[in-house]
mmCIF file of C-alpha atoms in Angstrom:
data_model
loop_
_atom_site.group_PDB
_atom_site.id
_atom_site.type_symbol
_atom_site.label_atom_id
_atom_site.label_comp_id
_atom_site.label_asym_id
_atom_site.label_seq_id
_atom_site.Cartn_x
_atom_site.Cartn_y
_atom_site.Cartn_z
ATOM 1 C CA MET A 1 7.417 19.993 0.595
ATOM 2 C CA THR A 2 6.893 19.918 4.333
ATOM 3 C CA GLY A 3 6.366 22.744 6.929
ATOM 4 C CA SER A 4 4.200 25.920 6.523
ATOM 5 C CA THR A 5 2.024 26.602 3.505
ATOM 6 C CA SER A 6 4.057 28.607 0.928
ATOM 7 C CA GLU A 7 1.126 30.734 0.288
ATOM 8 C CA PRO A 8 -2.344 31.339 1.860
ATOM 9 C CA VAL A 9 -5.298 29.217 1.024
ATOM 10 C CA ARG A 10 -8.059 31.421 -0.422
ATOM 11 C CA GLY A 11 -11.531 31.225 -1.784
ATOM 12 C CA PRO A 12 -12.331 32.612 -5.307
ATOM 13 C CA SER A 13 -12.075 36.190 -4.027
ATOM 14 C CA GLY A 14 -9.786 35.974 -0.984
ATOM 15 C CA ALA A 15 -10.809 36.051 2.632
ATOM 16 C CA GLY A 16 -13.954 38.104 1.973
ATOM 17 C CA SER A 17 -15.464 35.668 -0.576
ATOM 18 C CA ALA A 18 -19.012 34.202 0.134
ATOM 19 C CA VAL A 19 -17.988 30.668 0.936
ATOM 20 C CA ARG A 20 -20.642 29.142 3.224
ATOM 21 C CA THR A 21 -20.655 25.328 2.998
ATOM 22 C CA PRO A 22 -18.348 22.633 3.631
ATOM 23 C CA GLU A 23 -18.703 21.557 0.042
ATOM 24 C CA ASP A 24 -17.333 25.007 -1.218
ATOM 25 C CA VAL A 25 -14.392 24.367 1.065
ATOM 26 C CA ARG A 26 -13.697 20.963 -0.133
ATOM 27 C CA ARG A 27 -13.973 21.938 -3.760
ATOM 28 C CA ILE A 28 -11.579 24.965 -3.388
ATOM 29 C CA LEU A 29 -9.020 22.787 -1.559
ATOM 30 C CA ALA A 30 -9.425 19.936 -3.936
ATOM 31 C CA ASP A 31 -8.874 22.371 -6.845
ATOM 32 C CA GLN A 32 -5.643 23.779 -5.167
ATOM 33 C CA ILE A 33 -4.244 20.385 -4.834
ATOM 34 C CA SER A 34 -4.993 19.050 -8.280
ATOM 35 C CA ALA A 35 -3.700 22.288 -9.784
ATOM 36 C CA GLY A 36 -0.349 21.934 -7.759
ATOM 37 C CA ARG A 37 -0.718 25.094 -5.699
ATOM 38 C CA LEU A 38 -0.849 22.926 -2.803
ATOM 39 C CA GLN A 39 1.986 20.231 -2.977
ATOM 40 C CA PRO A 40 2.347 16.500 -1.771
ATOM 41 C CA GLY A 41 3.353 16.598 1.906
ATOM 42 C CA GLN A 42 2.674 20.311 2.404
ATOM 43 C CA ARG A 43 1.104 21.276 5.863
ATOM 44 C CA LEU A 44 -2.001 23.596 5.552
ATOM 45 C CA GLY A 45 -2.105 26.641 7.843
ATOM 46 C CA ALA A 46 -3.476 26.523 11.384
ATOM 47 C CA GLU A 47 -7.191 25.737 11.544
ATOM 48 C CA ARG A 48 -8.246 29.074 12.741
ATOM 49 C CA ALA A 49 -6.449 30.910 10.031
ATOM 50 C CA LEU A 50 -7.325 28.593 7.328
ATOM 51 C CA ALA A 51 -11.275 28.980 8.402
ATOM 52 C CA ALA A 52 -10.811 32.623 8.361
ATOM 53 C CA GLU A 53 -9.044 32.619 4.832
ATOM 54 C CA LEU A 54 -11.862 30.612 3.389
ATOM 55 C CA GLY A 55 -14.498 32.779 5.261
ATOM 56 C CA VAL A 56 -16.183 29.692 6.966
ATOM 57 C CA SER A 57 -16.717 28.469 10.562
ATOM 58 C CA ARG A 58 -14.033 26.041 12.036
ATOM 59 C CA ALA A 59 -17.019 23.498 12.123
ATOM 60 C CA ALA A 60 -17.303 23.734 8.322
ATOM 61 C CA LEU A 61 -13.648 23.500 7.937
ATOM 62 C CA ARG A 62 -13.620 20.451 9.882
ATOM 63 C CA GLN A 63 -16.183 18.731 7.878
ATOM 64 C CA ALA A 64 -14.613 19.509 4.640
ATOM 65 C CA LEU A 65 -11.254 18.184 5.750
ATOM 66 C CA ALA A 66 -12.857 14.964 7.003
ATOM 67 C CA VAL A 67 -14.212 14.328 3.324
ATOM 68 C CA LEU A 68 -10.838 15.325 1.844
ATOM 69 C CA GLU A 69 -9.170 12.896 4.166
ATOM 70 C CA GLU A 70 -11.807 10.052 3.435
ATOM 71 C CA GLY A 71 -10.885 10.559 -0.234
ATOM 72 C CA GLY A 72 -7.174 10.410 0.271
ATOM 73 C CA LEU A 73 -6.413 14.104 -0.625
ATOM 74 C CA VAL A 74 -5.207 15.130 2.802
ATOM 75 C CA ARG A 75 -4.048 13.412 5.916
ATOM 76 C CA ARG A 76 -4.536 14.869 9.350
ATOM 77 C CA VAL A 77 -2.039 14.025 12.224
ATOM 78 C CA PRO A 78 -3.027 14.802 15.815
ATOM 79 C CA GLY A 79 -0.861 15.990 18.459
ATOM 80 C CA ARG A 80 2.161 18.509 18.655
ATOM 81 C CA GLY A 81 3.920 18.849 15.497
ATOM 82 C CA GLY A 82 0.815 17.474 13.840
ATOM 83 C CA GLY A 83 -1.898 19.248 11.462
ATOM 84 C CA THR A 84 -3.203 18.673 8.043
ATOM 85 C CA PHE A 85 -0.990 17.698 5.410
ATOM 86 C CA VAL A 86 -1.624 17.221 1.582
ATOM 87 C CA SER A 87 -1.300 13.486 0.850
ATOM 88 C CA LYS A 88 1.641 12.286 -1.033
ATOM 89 C CA GLY A 89 0.991 11.128 -4.621
ATOM 90 C CA LYS A 90 -0.289 7.556 -5.010
ATOM 91 C CA ILE A 91 2.202 4.689 -5.883
ATOM 92 C CA GLU A 92 1.290 2.758 -9.059
ATOM 93 C CA ARG A 93 1.300 -1.006 -8.662
ATOM 94 C CA ASP A 94 1.301 -2.637 -12.140
ATOM 95 C CA LEU A 95 -0.871 -6.010 -11.919
ATOM 96 C CA SER A 96 0.828 -7.507 -15.103
ATOM 97 C CA ARG A 97 4.332 -7.605 -13.575
ATOM 98 C CA VAL A 98 5.779 -9.616 -10.668
ATOM 99 C CA VAL A 99 8.005 -7.215 -8.869
ATOM 100 C CA GLY A 100 8.977 -6.715 -5.365
ATOM 101 C CA VAL A 101 7.914 -3.732 -3.262
ATOM 102 C CA PRO A 102 11.614 -2.212 -3.096
ATOM 103 C CA ALA A 103 11.986 -2.260 -6.842
ATOM 104 C CA LEU A 104 8.411 -0.959 -7.230
ATOM 105 C CA LEU A 105 9.019 2.011 -5.029
ATOM 106 C CA ARG A 106 12.462 2.712 -6.549
ATOM 107 C CA SER A 107 11.116 2.774 -10.056
ATOM 108 C CA GLN A 108 8.824 5.693 -8.992
ATOM 109 C CA GLY A 109 11.298 7.769 -7.270
ATOM 110 C CA VAL A 110 10.148 6.554 -3.809
ATOM 111 C CA VAL A 111 12.800 5.892 -1.152
ATOM 112 C CA ALA A 112 11.985 2.117 0.178
ATOM 113 C CA GLY A 113 12.335 1.200 3.810
ATOM 114 C CA THR A 114 11.475 -1.932 5.864
ATOM 115 C CA ARG A 115 10.732 -2.855 9.270
ATOM 116 C CA VAL A 116 10.925 -6.573 10.147
ATOM 117 C CA LEU A 117 8.238 -7.535 12.518
ATOM 118 C CA SER A 118 9.055 -11.246 12.790
ATOM 119 C CA ALA A 119 11.076 -13.844 11.025
ATOM 120 C CA ARG A 120 10.690 -17.346 11.965
ATOM 121 C CA LEU A 121 10.019 -21.038 11.142
ATOM 122 C CA ALA A 122 6.545 -22.126 11.597
ATOM 123 C CA PRO A 123 4.113 -25.045 10.726
ATOM 124 C CA CYS A 124 2.253 -24.296 7.622
ATOM 125 C CA ASP A 125 -1.385 -23.999 7.950
ATOM 126 C CA GLU A 126 -3.956 -25.699 5.320
ATOM 127 C CA THR A 127 -4.316 -22.727 3.211
ATOM 128 C CA GLY A 128 -0.503 -22.220 2.748
ATOM 129 C CA ALA A 129 0.081 -25.785 2.322
ATOM 130 C CA ARG A 130 -2.222 -25.948 -0.491
ATOM 131 C CA ALA A 131 -0.814 -23.060 -2.280
ATOM 132 C CA LEU A 132 2.813 -24.275 -1.640
ATOM 133 C CA ARG A 133 2.074 -28.077 -2.335
ATOM 134 C CA LEU A 134 3.170 -29.054 1.158
ATOM 135 C CA HIS A 135 1.584 -31.061 3.857
ATOM 136 C CA PRO A 136 -0.084 -29.094 6.598
ATOM 137 C CA GLY A 137 2.306 -28.757 9.467
ATOM 138 C CA GLU A 138 5.523 -28.757 7.441
ATOM 139 C CA LEU A 139 7.914 -25.929 8.253
ATOM 140 C CA VAL A 140 7.920 -22.652 6.367
ATOM 141 C CA ILE A 141 9.770 -19.446 6.718
ATOM 142 C CA ASP A 142 7.145 -17.147 8.046
ATOM 143 C CA LEU A 143 8.095 -13.455 7.667
ATOM 144 C CA VAL A 144 6.056 -10.293 8.576
ATOM 145 C CA ARG A 145 7.345 -6.805 7.386
ATOM 146 C CA ILE A 146 5.961 -3.306 7.117
ATOM 147 C CA ARG A 147 7.253 -1.557 3.939
ATOM 148 C CA LEU A 148 7.985 2.200 4.165
ATOM 149 C CA ALA A 149 7.591 4.530 1.420
ATOM 150 C CA ASP A 150 9.607 7.656 2.101
ATOM 151 C CA GLY A 151 9.569 6.696 5.727
ATOM 152 C CA SER A 152 5.796 6.427 6.252
ATOM 153 C CA PRO A 153 4.013 2.945 6.205
ATOM 154 C CA PHE A 154 2.902 1.796 2.765
ATOM 155 C CA SER A 155 2.004 -1.868 3.133
ATOM 156 C CA VAL A 156 2.304 -4.763 5.498
ATOM 157 C CA GLU A 157 3.330 -8.339 4.098
ATOM 158 C CA HIS A 158 3.160 -11.661 5.502
ATOM 159 C CA LEU A 159 4.850 -14.270 3.552
ATOM 160 C CA MET A 160 5.574 -17.870 3.634
ATOM 161 C CA LEU A 161 8.427 -19.885 2.011
ATOM 162 C CA PRO A 162 9.118 -23.588 2.097
ATOM 163 C CA ALA A 163 11.853 -23.786 4.760
ATOM 164 C CA ASP A 164 13.585 -26.968 3.174
ATOM 165 C CA ARG A 165 14.060 -25.055 -0.159
ATOM 166 C CA PHE A 166 15.942 -21.950 1.501
ATOM 167 C CA PRO A 167 18.150 -23.190 4.403
ATOM 168 C CA GLY A 168 19.946 -20.421 6.228
ATOM 169 C CA LEU A 169 17.635 -17.687 4.835
ATOM 170 C CA LEU A 170 16.636 -16.593 8.368
ATOM 171 C CA GLU A 171 20.353 -15.721 8.957
ATOM 172 C CA MET A 172 20.515 -13.318 6.148
ATOM 173 C CA PRO A 173 19.267 -9.638 5.772
ATOM 174 C CA LEU A 174 15.688 -9.515 5.308
ATOM 175 C CA GLY A 175 15.061 -5.933 4.920
ATOM 176 C CA GLY A 176 15.380 -5.791 1.111
ATOM 177 C CA SER A 177 13.792 -7.680 -1.805
ATOM 178 C CA VAL A 178 13.079 -11.294 -1.077
ATOM 179 C CA TYR A 179 12.885 -11.875 -4.923
ATOM 180 C CA GLU A 180 16.469 -10.523 -5.311
ATOM 181 C CA LEU A 181 17.693 -12.489 -2.209
ATOM 182 C CA LEU A 182 16.316 -15.926 -3.512
ATOM 183 C CA ALA A 183 17.623 -15.031 -6.992
ATOM 184 C CA GLU A 184 21.398 -14.371 -5.703
ATOM 185 C CA ARG A 185 21.434 -17.048 -3.034
ATOM 186 C CA TYR A 186 19.274 -19.802 -4.302
ATOM 187 C CA GLY A 187 18.941 -19.319 -8.037
ATOM 188 C CA THR A 188 15.113 -19.214 -7.595
ATOM 189 C CA ARG A 189 13.253 -16.493 -9.794
ATOM 190 C CA PRO A 190 9.602 -15.735 -10.207
ATOM 191 C CA ARG A 191 7.963 -16.913 -13.330
ATOM 192 C CA GLU A 192 4.390 -16.122 -12.660
ATOM 193 C CA ALA A 193 2.133 -14.935 -9.735
ATOM 194 C CA VAL A 194 -1.522 -15.530 -9.245
ATOM 195 C CA GLU A 195 -2.948 -12.784 -7.075
ATOM 196 C CA ARG A 196 -6.558 -12.544 -5.577
ATOM 197 C CA ILE A 197 -7.223 -8.729 -4.769
ATOM 198 C CA GLU A 198 -10.029 -7.369 -2.636
ATOM 199 C CA VAL A 199 -10.849 -3.831 -1.227
ATOM 200 C CA ILE A 200 -11.288 -4.305 2.670
ATOM 201 C CA SER A 201 -11.768 -1.909 5.652
ATOM 202 C CA ALA A 202 -8.824 -1.486 8.042
ATOM 203 C CA SER A 203 -9.369 -3.160 11.511
ATOM 204 C CA PRO A 204 -7.895 -1.272 14.562
ATOM 205 C CA ASP A 205 -4.715 -3.247 14.594
ATOM 206 C CA GLU A 206 -4.269 -2.838 10.699
ATOM 207 C CA ALA A 207 -5.029 0.990 11.009
ATOM 208 C CA MET A 208 -2.456 1.312 13.840
ATOM 209 C CA ILE A 209 0.396 -0.516 11.853
ATOM 210 C CA LEU A 210 -0.373 1.435 8.571
ATOM 211 C CA ASP A 211 -1.121 4.947 10.249
ATOM 212 C CA VAL A 212 -4.581 5.262 8.860
ATOM 213 C CA VAL A 213 -8.015 5.501 10.318
ATOM 214 C CA VAL A 214 -10.026 2.841 11.473
ATOM 215 C CA GLY A 215 -12.160 1.680 8.414
ATOM 216 C CA ALA A 216 -9.986 3.197 5.758
ATOM 217 C CA PRO A 217 -9.708 1.433 2.352
ATOM 218 C CA LEU A 218 -7.177 -1.143 2.072
ATOM 219 C CA LEU A 219 -6.091 -3.456 -0.835
ATOM 220 C CA SER A 220 -5.812 -7.043 0.310
ATOM 221 C CA ILE A 221 -3.641 -8.981 -1.841
ATOM 222 C CA THR A 222 -3.037 -12.818 -1.566
ATOM 223 C CA ARG A 223 -0.427 -14.078 -3.753
ATOM 224 C CA THR A 224 1.075 -17.562 -5.068
ATOM 225 C CA THR A 225 4.120 -17.277 -6.848
ATOM 226 C CA THR A 226 5.940 -20.035 -9.000
ATOM 227 C CA ASP A 227 9.483 -20.378 -10.294
ATOM 228 C CA THR A 228 10.783 -20.968 -13.743
ATOM 229 C CA GLN A 229 10.149 -24.717 -13.108
ATOM 230 C CA ASP A 230 6.392 -24.088 -12.456
ATOM 231 C CA GLU A 231 6.823 -24.948 -8.514
ATOM 232 C CA PRO A 232 5.156 -22.562 -6.010
ATOM 233 C CA PHE A 233 7.747 -20.992 -3.671
ATOM 234 C CA GLU A 234 5.905 -18.087 -2.172
ATOM 235 C CA PHE A 235 2.427 -17.626 -0.509
ATOM 236 C CA SER A 236 1.818 -14.283 0.786
ATOM 237 C CA HIS A 237 -0.831 -12.024 2.021
ATOM 238 C CA ASP A 238 -0.209 -7.905 1.583
ATOM 239 C CA LEU A 239 -2.223 -5.125 2.793
ATOM 240 C CA PHE A 240 -1.625 -1.910 0.825
ATOM 241 C CA ARG A 241 -2.859 1.340 1.865
ATOM 242 C CA GLY A 242 -5.607 2.516 -0.448
ATOM 243 C CA ASP A 243 -4.687 6.212 -0.219
ATOM 244 C CA ARG A 244 -1.340 5.562 -1.278
ATOM 245 C CA THR A 245 -1.756 2.823 -4.179
ATOM 246 C CA ARG A 246 -3.265 3.110 -7.815
ATOM 247 C CA ILE A 247 -3.637 -0.261 -9.450
ATOM 248 C CA VAL A 248 -2.840 -0.247 -13.292
ATOM 249 C CA VAL A 249 -2.128 -2.858 -15.909
ATOM 250 C CA ARG A 250 0.519 -1.636 -18.342
ATOM 251 C CA THR A 251 0.818 -4.675 -20.348
ATOM 252 C CA PRO A 252 -2.942 -5.769 -20.755
ATOM 253 C CA GLY A 253 -2.148 -8.961 -23.027
ATOM 254 C CA LYS A 254 0.455 -10.005 -20.445
ATOM 255 C CA GLY A 255 -1.888 -11.380 -17.628
ATOM 256 C CA SER A 256 -5.450 -12.554 -17.352
ATOM 257 C CA ALA A 257 -7.881 -11.701 -14.773
ATOM 258 C CA THR A 258 -11.267 -13.088 -13.606
ATOM 259 C CA ARG A 259 -13.642 -11.285 -11.201
ATOM 260 C CA ALA A 260 -16.068 -12.676 -8.569
ATOM 261 C CA SER A 261 -18.302 -11.271 -5.931
ATOM 262 C CA ARG A 262 -17.653 -12.108 -2.341
ATOM 263 C CA GLY A 263 -18.649 -10.680 0.978
ATOM 264 C CA ARG A 264 -18.166 -6.699 1.010
ATOM 265 C CA GLY A 265 -17.313 -6.329 -2.629
ATOM 266 C CA GLN A 266 -15.535 -7.675 -5.826
ATOM 267 C CA VAL A 267 -12.547 -9.796 -5.795
ATOM 268 C CA ILE A 268 -10.175 -10.047 -8.606
ATOM 269 C CA GLU A 269 -7.989 -12.713 -9.495
ATOM 270 C CA LEU A 270 -5.073 -11.928 -11.887
ATOM 271 C CA ARG A 271 -2.334 -13.899 -13.256
ATOM 272 C CA ALA A 272 0.867 -12.022 -13.902
ATOM 273 C CA GLN A 273 4.289 -13.112 -15.515
ATOM 274 C CA ALA A 274 7.713 -12.001 -14.625
ATOM 275 C CA ALA A 275 9.482 -9.576 -16.897
ATOM 276 C CA PRO A 276 11.962 -11.457 -19.238
#
Protein backbone atom coordinates (compact mmCIF):
# COMPACT_ATOMS: atom_id res chain seq x y z
CA MET A 1 0.00 0.00 0.00
CA THR A 2 1.35 3.45 -0.85
CA GLY A 3 0.16 6.95 -0.03
CA SER A 4 -0.91 8.26 3.37
CA THR A 5 -1.05 6.08 6.43
CA SER A 6 -4.38 4.31 6.83
CA GLU A 7 -4.49 5.00 10.56
CA PRO A 8 -2.54 7.21 12.96
CA VAL A 9 0.61 5.89 14.53
CA ARG A 10 0.16 6.03 18.29
CA GLY A 11 2.03 5.24 21.46
CA PRO A 12 0.62 2.82 23.99
CA SER A 13 -2.06 5.30 25.10
CA GLY A 14 -2.29 7.58 22.07
CA ALA A 15 -0.91 11.10 21.76
CA GLY A 16 -0.89 11.70 25.46
CA SER A 17 1.24 8.71 26.38
CA ALA A 18 4.53 9.28 28.16
CA VAL A 19 6.84 8.37 25.27
CA ARG A 20 10.10 10.18 25.85
CA THR A 21 13.07 8.51 24.15
CA PRO A 22 14.02 7.63 20.56
CA GLU A 23 14.19 3.97 21.66
CA ASP A 24 10.52 4.14 22.74
CA VAL A 25 9.59 5.46 19.30
CA ARG A 26 11.70 2.87 17.51
CA ARG A 27 10.05 0.06 19.49
CA ILE A 28 6.50 1.32 18.88
CA LEU A 29 7.00 1.71 15.13
CA ALA A 30 8.85 -1.62 14.86
CA ASP A 31 6.01 -3.36 16.73
CA GLN A 32 3.40 -1.84 14.40
CA ILE A 33 5.38 -2.92 11.32
CA SER A 34 5.81 -6.43 12.74
CA ALA A 35 2.10 -6.69 13.56
CA GLY A 36 1.12 -5.58 10.06
CA ARG A 37 -0.62 -2.38 11.16
CA LEU A 38 1.92 -0.54 9.01
CA GLN A 39 2.11 -2.24 5.63
CA PRO A 40 5.12 -2.63 3.27
CA GLY A 41 5.34 0.42 1.02
CA GLN A 42 3.07 2.49 3.26
CA ARG A 43 4.05 6.12 3.83
CA LEU A 44 4.21 7.31 7.41
CA GLY A 45 2.61 10.62 8.32
CA ALA A 46 4.26 14.01 8.09
CA GLU A 47 7.12 14.40 10.53
CA ARG A 48 5.46 17.09 12.64
CA ALA A 49 2.19 15.16 12.94
CA LEU A 50 3.94 11.86 13.61
CA ALA A 51 6.04 13.40 16.40
CA ALA A 52 2.87 14.84 17.97
CA GLU A 53 1.07 11.48 17.77
CA LEU A 54 3.97 9.76 19.53
CA GLY A 55 4.49 12.53 22.09
CA VAL A 56 8.13 13.20 21.24
CA SER A 57 10.23 15.94 19.75
CA ARG A 58 11.00 15.90 16.04
CA ALA A 59 14.68 15.41 16.91
CA ALA A 60 13.84 12.24 18.87
CA LEU A 61 11.64 11.03 16.01
CA ARG A 62 14.44 11.54 13.51
CA GLN A 63 16.83 9.53 15.67
CA ALA A 64 14.34 6.67 15.86
CA LEU A 65 13.73 6.73 12.11
CA ALA A 66 17.48 6.69 11.45
CA VAL A 67 17.84 3.50 13.53
CA LEU A 68 14.84 1.91 11.78
CA GLU A 69 16.30 2.81 8.39
CA GLU A 70 19.67 1.34 9.32
CA GLY A 71 17.86 -1.86 10.28
CA GLY A 72 16.01 -1.94 6.96
CA LEU A 73 12.51 -1.48 8.42
CA VAL A 74 11.85 1.91 6.83
CA ARG A 75 13.15 3.83 3.85
CA ARG A 76 13.42 7.62 3.78
CA VAL A 77 13.06 9.37 0.42
CA PRO A 78 14.13 13.04 0.18
CA GLY A 79 12.48 15.79 -1.86
CA ARG A 80 8.93 16.58 -2.94
CA GLY A 81 6.81 13.48 -2.97
CA GLY A 82 9.24 11.84 -0.58
CA GLY A 83 8.84 10.90 3.05
CA THR A 84 9.35 7.86 5.21
CA PHE A 85 8.03 4.55 3.89
CA VAL A 86 7.77 1.10 5.43
CA SER A 87 10.28 -1.09 3.62
CA LYS A 88 8.97 -3.82 1.39
CA GLY A 89 9.38 -7.40 2.51
CA LYS A 90 12.68 -9.15 1.90
CA ILE A 91 13.17 -11.42 -1.11
CA GLU A 92 14.51 -14.85 -0.28
CA ARG A 93 17.52 -16.07 -2.22
CA ASP A 94 17.94 -19.83 -1.91
CA LEU A 95 21.65 -20.65 -1.95
CA SER A 96 21.01 -24.34 -2.64
CA ARG A 97 19.58 -23.65 -6.11
CA VAL A 98 20.94 -22.12 -9.32
CA VAL A 99 18.23 -19.74 -10.49
CA GLY A 100 18.20 -16.45 -12.40
CA VAL A 101 16.97 -13.25 -10.77
CA PRO A 102 13.79 -12.92 -12.91
CA ALA A 103 12.67 -16.45 -11.96
CA LEU A 104 13.60 -15.77 -8.33
CA LEU A 105 11.44 -12.65 -8.23
CA ARG A 106 8.51 -14.19 -10.11
CA SER A 107 8.43 -17.14 -7.72
CA GLN A 108 7.80 -14.71 -4.84
CA GLY A 109 5.13 -12.64 -6.54
CA VAL A 110 7.45 -9.73 -7.32
CA VAL A 111 7.42 -7.93 -10.67
CA ALA A 112 10.88 -8.24 -12.21
CA GLY A 113 12.48 -5.56 -14.37
CA THR A 114 15.89 -4.82 -15.87
CA ARG A 115 17.95 -1.84 -16.95
CA VAL A 116 20.85 -2.81 -19.19
CA LEU A 117 23.75 -0.47 -18.39
CA SER A 118 26.23 -1.92 -20.89
CA ALA A 119 26.56 -4.91 -23.22
CA ARG A 120 29.78 -5.31 -25.20
CA LEU A 121 32.67 -7.51 -26.28
CA ALA A 122 35.70 -7.01 -24.04
CA PRO A 123 39.05 -8.71 -23.36
CA CYS A 124 38.88 -11.02 -20.35
CA ASP A 125 40.92 -10.09 -17.30
CA GLU A 126 43.02 -12.60 -15.34
CA THR A 127 40.36 -13.32 -12.72
CA GLY A 128 37.66 -13.97 -15.29
CA ALA A 129 40.05 -16.01 -17.43
CA ARG A 130 40.84 -18.34 -14.53
CA ALA A 131 37.16 -18.86 -13.78
CA LEU A 132 36.18 -19.45 -17.43
CA ARG A 133 39.30 -21.46 -18.35
CA LEU A 134 40.32 -18.88 -20.95
CA HIS A 135 43.53 -17.05 -21.71
CA PRO A 136 43.72 -13.45 -20.46
CA GLY A 137 42.72 -11.13 -23.26
CA GLU A 138 40.33 -13.57 -24.95
CA LEU A 139 37.01 -11.93 -25.82
CA VAL A 140 34.04 -12.26 -23.50
CA ILE A 141 30.52 -10.89 -23.59
CA ASP A 142 30.58 -8.29 -20.81
CA LEU A 143 27.10 -7.44 -19.51
CA VAL A 144 26.15 -5.03 -16.70
CA ARG A 145 22.51 -4.79 -15.61
CA ILE A 146 20.41 -3.37 -12.78
CA ARG A 147 17.69 -5.75 -11.63
CA LEU A 148 14.43 -4.17 -10.44
CA ALA A 149 11.94 -5.61 -7.96
CA ASP A 150 8.50 -3.99 -8.20
CA GLY A 151 10.15 -1.09 -9.99
CA SER A 152 12.92 -0.34 -7.49
CA PRO A 153 16.60 -1.37 -7.71
CA PHE A 154 17.24 -4.77 -6.14
CA SER A 155 20.66 -5.79 -7.46
CA VAL A 156 23.37 -4.85 -9.93
CA GLU A 157 25.09 -7.65 -11.82
CA HIS A 158 28.24 -7.80 -13.93
CA LEU A 159 28.64 -11.05 -15.84
CA MET A 160 31.06 -12.40 -18.40
CA LEU A 161 30.41 -15.20 -20.92
CA PRO A 162 32.90 -16.71 -23.41
CA ALA A 163 32.22 -14.87 -26.67
CA ASP A 164 33.09 -17.77 -28.97
CA ARG A 165 30.46 -20.00 -27.31
CA PHE A 166 27.58 -17.59 -27.79
CA PRO A 167 27.87 -15.85 -31.18
CA GLY A 168 25.18 -13.28 -31.84
CA LEU A 169 24.11 -13.01 -28.19
CA LEU A 170 24.65 -9.25 -28.11
CA GLU A 171 22.04 -8.84 -30.86
CA MET A 172 19.39 -10.55 -28.73
CA PRO A 173 17.15 -8.98 -26.03
CA LEU A 174 19.13 -8.99 -22.81
CA GLY A 175 16.53 -7.70 -20.35
CA GLY A 176 15.33 -11.12 -19.20
CA SER A 177 16.99 -14.26 -17.88
CA VAL A 178 20.35 -15.05 -19.47
CA TYR A 179 19.99 -18.65 -18.30
CA GLU A 180 16.69 -19.02 -20.16
CA LEU A 181 18.14 -17.34 -23.26
CA LEU A 182 21.24 -19.57 -23.30
CA ALA A 183 19.11 -22.69 -22.85
CA GLU A 184 16.71 -21.72 -25.65
CA ARG A 185 19.22 -20.44 -28.22
CA TYR A 186 22.42 -22.38 -27.47
CA GLY A 187 21.33 -25.45 -25.53
CA THR A 188 23.48 -24.42 -22.55
CA ARG A 189 22.00 -25.13 -19.14
CA PRO A 190 23.52 -24.62 -15.69
CA ARG A 191 24.42 -27.68 -13.65
CA GLU A 192 26.36 -26.22 -10.76
CA ALA A 193 27.46 -22.85 -9.42
CA VAL A 194 30.17 -21.99 -6.93
CA GLU A 195 29.43 -18.72 -5.13
CA ARG A 196 31.54 -16.64 -2.77
CA ILE A 197 29.37 -14.46 -0.57
CA GLU A 198 30.48 -11.52 1.54
CA VAL A 199 28.75 -8.59 3.24
CA ILE A 200 30.25 -5.26 2.18
CA SER A 201 29.39 -1.59 2.61
CA ALA A 202 27.96 0.37 -0.31
CA SER A 203 30.36 2.79 -1.98
CA PRO A 204 29.00 6.16 -3.17
CA ASP A 205 28.55 4.83 -6.74
CA GLU A 206 26.93 1.59 -5.56
CA ALA A 207 24.65 3.52 -3.21
CA MET A 208 23.50 5.77 -6.07
CA ILE A 209 22.79 2.82 -8.40
CA LEU A 210 20.93 0.78 -5.79
CA ASP A 211 19.12 3.70 -4.12
CA VAL A 212 20.59 3.12 -0.66
CA VAL A 213 22.64 5.27 1.70
CA VAL A 214 26.42 5.20 1.50
CA GLY A 215 27.69 2.44 3.77
CA ALA A 216 24.48 0.40 3.63
CA PRO A 217 25.05 -3.38 3.78
CA LEU A 218 25.21 -5.19 0.44
CA LEU A 219 25.56 -8.88 -0.34
CA SER A 220 28.51 -9.30 -2.69
CA ILE A 221 28.25 -12.59 -4.60
CA THR A 222 30.91 -13.82 -7.02
CA ARG A 223 29.73 -16.81 -9.04
CA THR A 224 31.21 -19.31 -11.48
CA THR A 225 28.60 -21.46 -13.22
CA THR A 226 29.29 -24.69 -15.10
CA ASP A 227 27.11 -26.45 -17.67
CA THR A 228 26.00 -30.07 -17.89
CA GLN A 229 29.39 -30.97 -19.40
CA ASP A 230 31.20 -29.41 -16.41
CA GLU A 231 32.48 -26.52 -18.57
CA PRO A 232 32.35 -23.03 -17.04
CA PHE A 233 30.23 -20.61 -19.06
CA GLU A 234 29.48 -17.75 -16.66
CA PHE A 235 31.59 -15.65 -14.30
CA SER A 236 29.71 -12.91 -12.52
CA HIS A 237 29.77 -10.47 -9.64
CA ASP A 238 26.42 -9.40 -8.18
CA LEU A 239 25.56 -6.86 -5.50
CA PHE A 240 22.23 -7.34 -3.73
CA ARG A 241 20.62 -4.83 -1.39
CA GLY A 242 20.94 -6.15 2.14
CA ASP A 243 17.63 -4.59 3.20
CA ARG A 244 15.74 -6.41 0.43
CA THR A 245 17.43 -9.83 0.52
CA ARG A 246 17.21 -12.78 2.91
CA ILE A 247 19.61 -15.69 2.41
CA VAL A 248 18.12 -19.17 2.90
CA VAL A 249 19.14 -22.76 2.15
CA ARG A 250 15.96 -24.73 1.49
CA THR A 251 17.70 -27.99 0.54
CA PRO A 252 20.57 -28.27 3.02
CA GLY A 253 21.92 -31.52 1.59
CA LYS A 254 22.02 -30.26 -1.97
CA GLY A 255 24.97 -27.92 -1.72
CA SER A 256 28.07 -27.56 0.40
CA ALA A 257 29.52 -24.49 2.05
CA THR A 258 32.82 -23.39 3.55
CA ARG A 259 33.58 -20.23 5.52
CA ALA A 260 36.68 -18.10 5.79
CA SER A 261 37.54 -14.75 7.33
CA ARG A 262 38.73 -12.01 5.00
CA GLY A 263 39.00 -8.27 5.43
CA ARG A 264 35.82 -6.84 6.92
CA GLY A 265 34.02 -10.06 7.71
CA GLN A 266 33.18 -13.60 6.83
CA VAL A 267 33.25 -15.03 3.32
CA ILE A 268 31.01 -17.98 2.54
CA GLU A 269 31.76 -20.20 -0.42
CA LEU A 270 28.83 -22.34 -1.50
CA ARG A 271 28.41 -24.96 -4.21
CA ALA A 272 24.82 -25.14 -5.48
CA GLN A 273 23.21 -27.37 -8.08
CA ALA A 274 20.55 -26.63 -10.66
CA ALA A 275 17.09 -28.06 -10.12
CA PRO A 276 16.49 -31.27 -12.12
